[in-house]
Amino acid sequence: MVNGSTPQEFFPGLAGVPAAKSSISFVDGQTGLLEYRGIRIEELAQHSSFLETTYLLLYDELPAQTELDRFTADVTHHRRIKYQITELIKCLPEHGHPMDALQAAVAALGMFYPAKYVLDHQVQYWSTIRLIAKVPTIVAAYYRLRQGDEPIPPRDDLDHAGNFLYMLTGTVPDPLIAKVLDTCLILHAEHTMNASTFSGLVTASTLADPYTVVSSAIGTLKGPLHGGATQETVAMLEEIGSVAHVRPYLKKRLAAKQKLMGFGHRIYKVKDPRAILLQQLVHQLFAQHGRSPLYTLAETVERVGEDLLGGKGIHANVDFYSGVLYKTMGLDEDFFPTIFAMARVSGWLAHWLEQLKDNTLFRPDQIYDGQHGRAYVPIDRRLGGV
Ligand code: COA
């Protein structure tokens, strides 16, 4: 009952309850269709770049060449972070989680670039550019600092993914690896009303600045049921260890009511189309760099997992192969969610802009099932034992 009025139906996790009207992306979970602004993800993965896709998500149009050049130049120009942000990252413990470092640094960005007037189009444009440009620089800075190395400044002559890989190692990456990472970023850039987008939208609806919006979303993305699943999937594969252990391990895990990481999705009842595309990318890498034993293991886990869970509509999701891919690229496992964040920042910001066009403060209801009219018991008469 709400305030003693009509009884309300409760949908745990708001499953199936629309939280917004949006024209940014569309999923058909029965057929495995994902579109960004009406364009199939397969088309974008094949023909687009991460920055072009970001433009499409933000402004609902594929950019003309001059528009893309301008947008790319603006992002490239804003990649550097202030030395105070680097100093802040230096103060963080090296054994901390990279998502926490990213969240703290993004929140701090908002103190350097005040963006109070969120309805101002200039504020919207430049904060969007800054966030897309600086998130990879922050991730790379923490990556290096925690292993005792100095951060490497960005290079203007490299593309988004290539520059990120360069900032990690100081070496210009193999173009195929940079291209594969860029495509991964496209595939992770947006996905309708997922948990982190929703949390960003709730923050946006208070008219908080975009740095706060993105840092809320980063916190939500970190959890193992969302962006943290990539890291957890690789941890699960490593625990399994070998192809011979797959079936007994999965059966034991399911019998203990533990989920298989990288499987299942609230919307998809078929294999996630992004998992299919990521698998193709892994194959492209292997053609040049050789097949990894981890991938062979992952394929077996998928086959057995499909056998055990496929009948319930539970299949491999986007996180299943992305971890294997990042691991093949030599990235540390706890950094996988930060790469997800580097991509999803585009989707979060597209939703932020959409929300501001017709904002209503999120203030859902609840169904109270607690007590009423209890007496305040003085402390010396309480029994304790809670
Ligand atoms: N492994 C085993 N069983 C799973 C499962 C998985 N990965 N995902 C869902 N299920 C089962 C649940 O145990 C439950 O079974 P039951 O009805 O017999 O109790 C049923 O499917 C519904 O699960 P539920 O968690 O309520 O569905 P959801 O729509 O909330 O799940 C996820 C979506 C993503 C949270 C869930 O599939 C999950 O936790 N997956 C693992 C984490 C992951 O890979 N996350 C990344 C998502 S992109």
mmCIF file of C-alpha atoms and ligand atoms in Angstrom, residues 12-13 15 191 223-230 232-233 253-254 257-269 272 274 309 312-320 340, ligand 1:
data_model
loop_
_atom_site.group_PDB
_atom_site.id
_atom_site.type_symbol
_atom_site.label_atom_id
_atom_site.label_comp_id
_atom_site.label_asym_id
_atom_site.label_seq_id
_atom_site.Cartn_x
_atom_site.Cartn_y
_atom_site.Cartn_z
ATOM 1 C CA PRO A 12 12.139 -6.610 -7.908
ATOM 2 C CA GLY A 13 15.037 -4.944 -9.690
ATOM 3 C CA ALA A 15 12.560 -5.795 -14.166
ATOM 4 C CA HIS A 191 23.204 -0.794 -23.792
ATOM 5 C CA GLY A 223 29.829 -4.521 -9.195
ATOM 6 C CA PRO A 224 30.359 -8.200 -10.127
ATOM 7 C CA LEU A 225 26.849 -8.495 -11.550
ATOM 8 C CA HIS A 226 27.591 -5.691 -14.044
ATOM 9 C CA GLY A 227 30.968 -4.509 -15.411
ATOM 10 C CA GLY A 228 32.877 -6.453 -12.766
ATOM 11 C CA ALA A 229 31.714 -9.691 -14.420
ATOM 12 C CA THR A 230 34.527 -9.546 -17.011
ATOM 13 C CA GLU A 232 35.133 -12.446 -12.424
ATOM 14 C CA THR A 233 34.771 -14.510 -15.605
ATOM 15 C CA ARG A 253 29.143 -24.540 -8.975
ATOM 16 C CA LEU A 254 25.544 -24.727 -10.126
ATOM 17 C CA LYS A 257 23.635 -22.217 -6.401
ATOM 18 C CA GLN A 258 26.556 -20.100 -7.631
ATOM 19 C CA LYS A 259 26.182 -18.345 -10.953
ATOM 20 C CA LEU A 260 28.432 -18.938 -13.925
ATOM 21 C CA MET A 261 30.147 -15.628 -14.545
ATOM 22 C CA GLY A 262 29.760 -14.250 -18.070
ATOM 23 C CA PHE A 263 26.455 -16.103 -18.500
ATOM 24 C CA GLY A 264 22.902 -14.821 -18.339
ATOM 25 C CA HIS A 265 21.276 -11.508 -19.037
ATOM 26 C CA ARG A 266 18.147 -9.740 -17.907
ATOM 27 C CA ILE A 267 17.162 -9.016 -21.527
ATOM 28 C CA TYR A 268 18.891 -11.529 -23.830
ATOM 29 C CA LYS A 269 17.370 -14.967 -24.007
ATOM 30 C CA ASP A 272 24.447 -11.836 -26.594
ATOM 31 C CA ARG A 274 28.244 -8.630 -28.595
ATOM 32 C CA LEU A 309 21.848 -23.627 -18.847
ATOM 33 C CA LYS A 312 16.711 -21.895 -19.389
ATOM 34 C CA GLY A 313 17.572 -19.106 -21.846
ATOM 35 C CA ILE A 314 20.925 -18.465 -20.127
ATOM 36 C CA HIS A 315 23.767 -17.997 -22.614
ATOM 37 C CA ALA A 316 27.165 -16.296 -22.836
ATOM 38 C CA ASN A 317 26.968 -12.527 -22.399
ATOM 39 C CA VAL A 318 29.247 -9.645 -23.400
ATOM 40 C CA ASP A 319 31.542 -10.209 -20.431
ATOM 41 C CA PHE A 320 32.303 -13.799 -21.295
ATOM 42 C CA PHE A 340 34.262 -1.020 -19.972
HETATM 43 N N1 COA B 1 24.562 -18.883 -13.880
HETATM 44 C C1 COA B 1 23.655 -19.746 -13.360
HETATM 45 N N2 COA B 1 22.371 -19.458 -13.206
HETATM 46 C C2 COA B 1 21.951 -18.261 -13.616
HETATM 47 C C3 COA B 1 22.828 -17.319 -14.193
HETATM 48 C C4 COA B 1 24.176 -17.674 -14.323
HETATM 49 N N3 COA B 1 25.062 -16.843 -14.830
HETATM 50 N N4 COA B 1 22.142 -16.206 -14.521
HETATM 51 C C5 COA B 1 20.885 -16.428 -14.145
HETATM 52 N N5 COA B 1 20.767 -17.674 -13.596
HETATM 53 C C6 COA B 1 19.560 -18.302 -13.054
HETATM 54 C C7 COA B 1 19.355 -17.875 -11.599
HETATM 55 O O1 COA B 1 20.024 -18.718 -10.700
HETATM 56 C C8 COA B 1 17.873 -17.959 -11.481
HETATM 57 O O2 COA B 1 17.513 -19.304 -11.382
HETATM 58 P P1 COA B 1 16.261 -19.766 -10.495
HETATM 59 O O3 COA B 1 15.071 -19.087 -11.144
HETATM 60 O O4 COA B 1 16.254 -21.222 -10.604
HETATM 61 O O5 COA B 1 16.526 -19.232 -9.110
HETATM 62 C C9 COA B 1 17.374 -17.485 -12.858
HETATM 63 O O6 COA B 1 18.453 -17.785 -13.760
HETATM 64 C C10 COA B 1 17.105 -16.002 -12.902
HETATM 65 O O7 COA B 1 18.278 -15.322 -12.421
HETATM 66 P P2 COA B 1 18.305 -13.805 -11.967
HETATM 67 O O8 COA B 1 19.631 -13.523 -11.371
HETATM 68 O O9 COA B 1 17.089 -13.516 -11.151
HETATM 69 O O10 COA B 1 18.084 -13.114 -13.358
HETATM 70 P P3 COA B 1 18.500 -11.690 -13.759
HETATM 71 O O11 COA B 1 17.707 -11.322 -14.929
HETATM 72 O O12 COA B 1 18.475 -10.761 -12.596
HETATM 73 O O13 COA B 1 20.029 -11.987 -14.155
HETATM 74 C C11 COA B 1 22.230 -11.334 -14.346
HETATM 75 C C12 COA B 1 20.820 -11.197 -14.887
HETATM 76 C C13 COA B 1 23.186 -10.729 -15.365
HETATM 77 C C14 COA B 1 22.348 -10.547 -13.025
HETATM 78 C C15 COA B 1 22.580 -12.808 -14.079
HETATM 79 O O14 COA B 1 22.400 -13.565 -15.254
HETATM 80 C C16 COA B 1 23.967 -12.992 -13.511
HETATM 81 O O15 COA B 1 24.179 -12.791 -12.315
HETATM 82 N N6 COA B 1 24.953 -13.385 -14.360
HETATM 83 C C17 COA B 1 26.318 -13.572 -13.928
HETATM 84 C C18 COA B 1 27.035 -12.245 -13.849
HETATM 85 C C19 COA B 1 27.293 -11.648 -15.225
HETATM 86 O O16 COA B 1 27.798 -12.308 -16.109
HETATM 87 N N7 COA B 1 26.942 -10.364 -15.354
HETATM 88 C C20 COA B 1 27.167 -9.622 -16.566
HETATM 89 C C21 COA B 1 25.872 -9.255 -17.233
HETATM 90 S S1 COA B 1 26.151 -8.495 -18.797
#
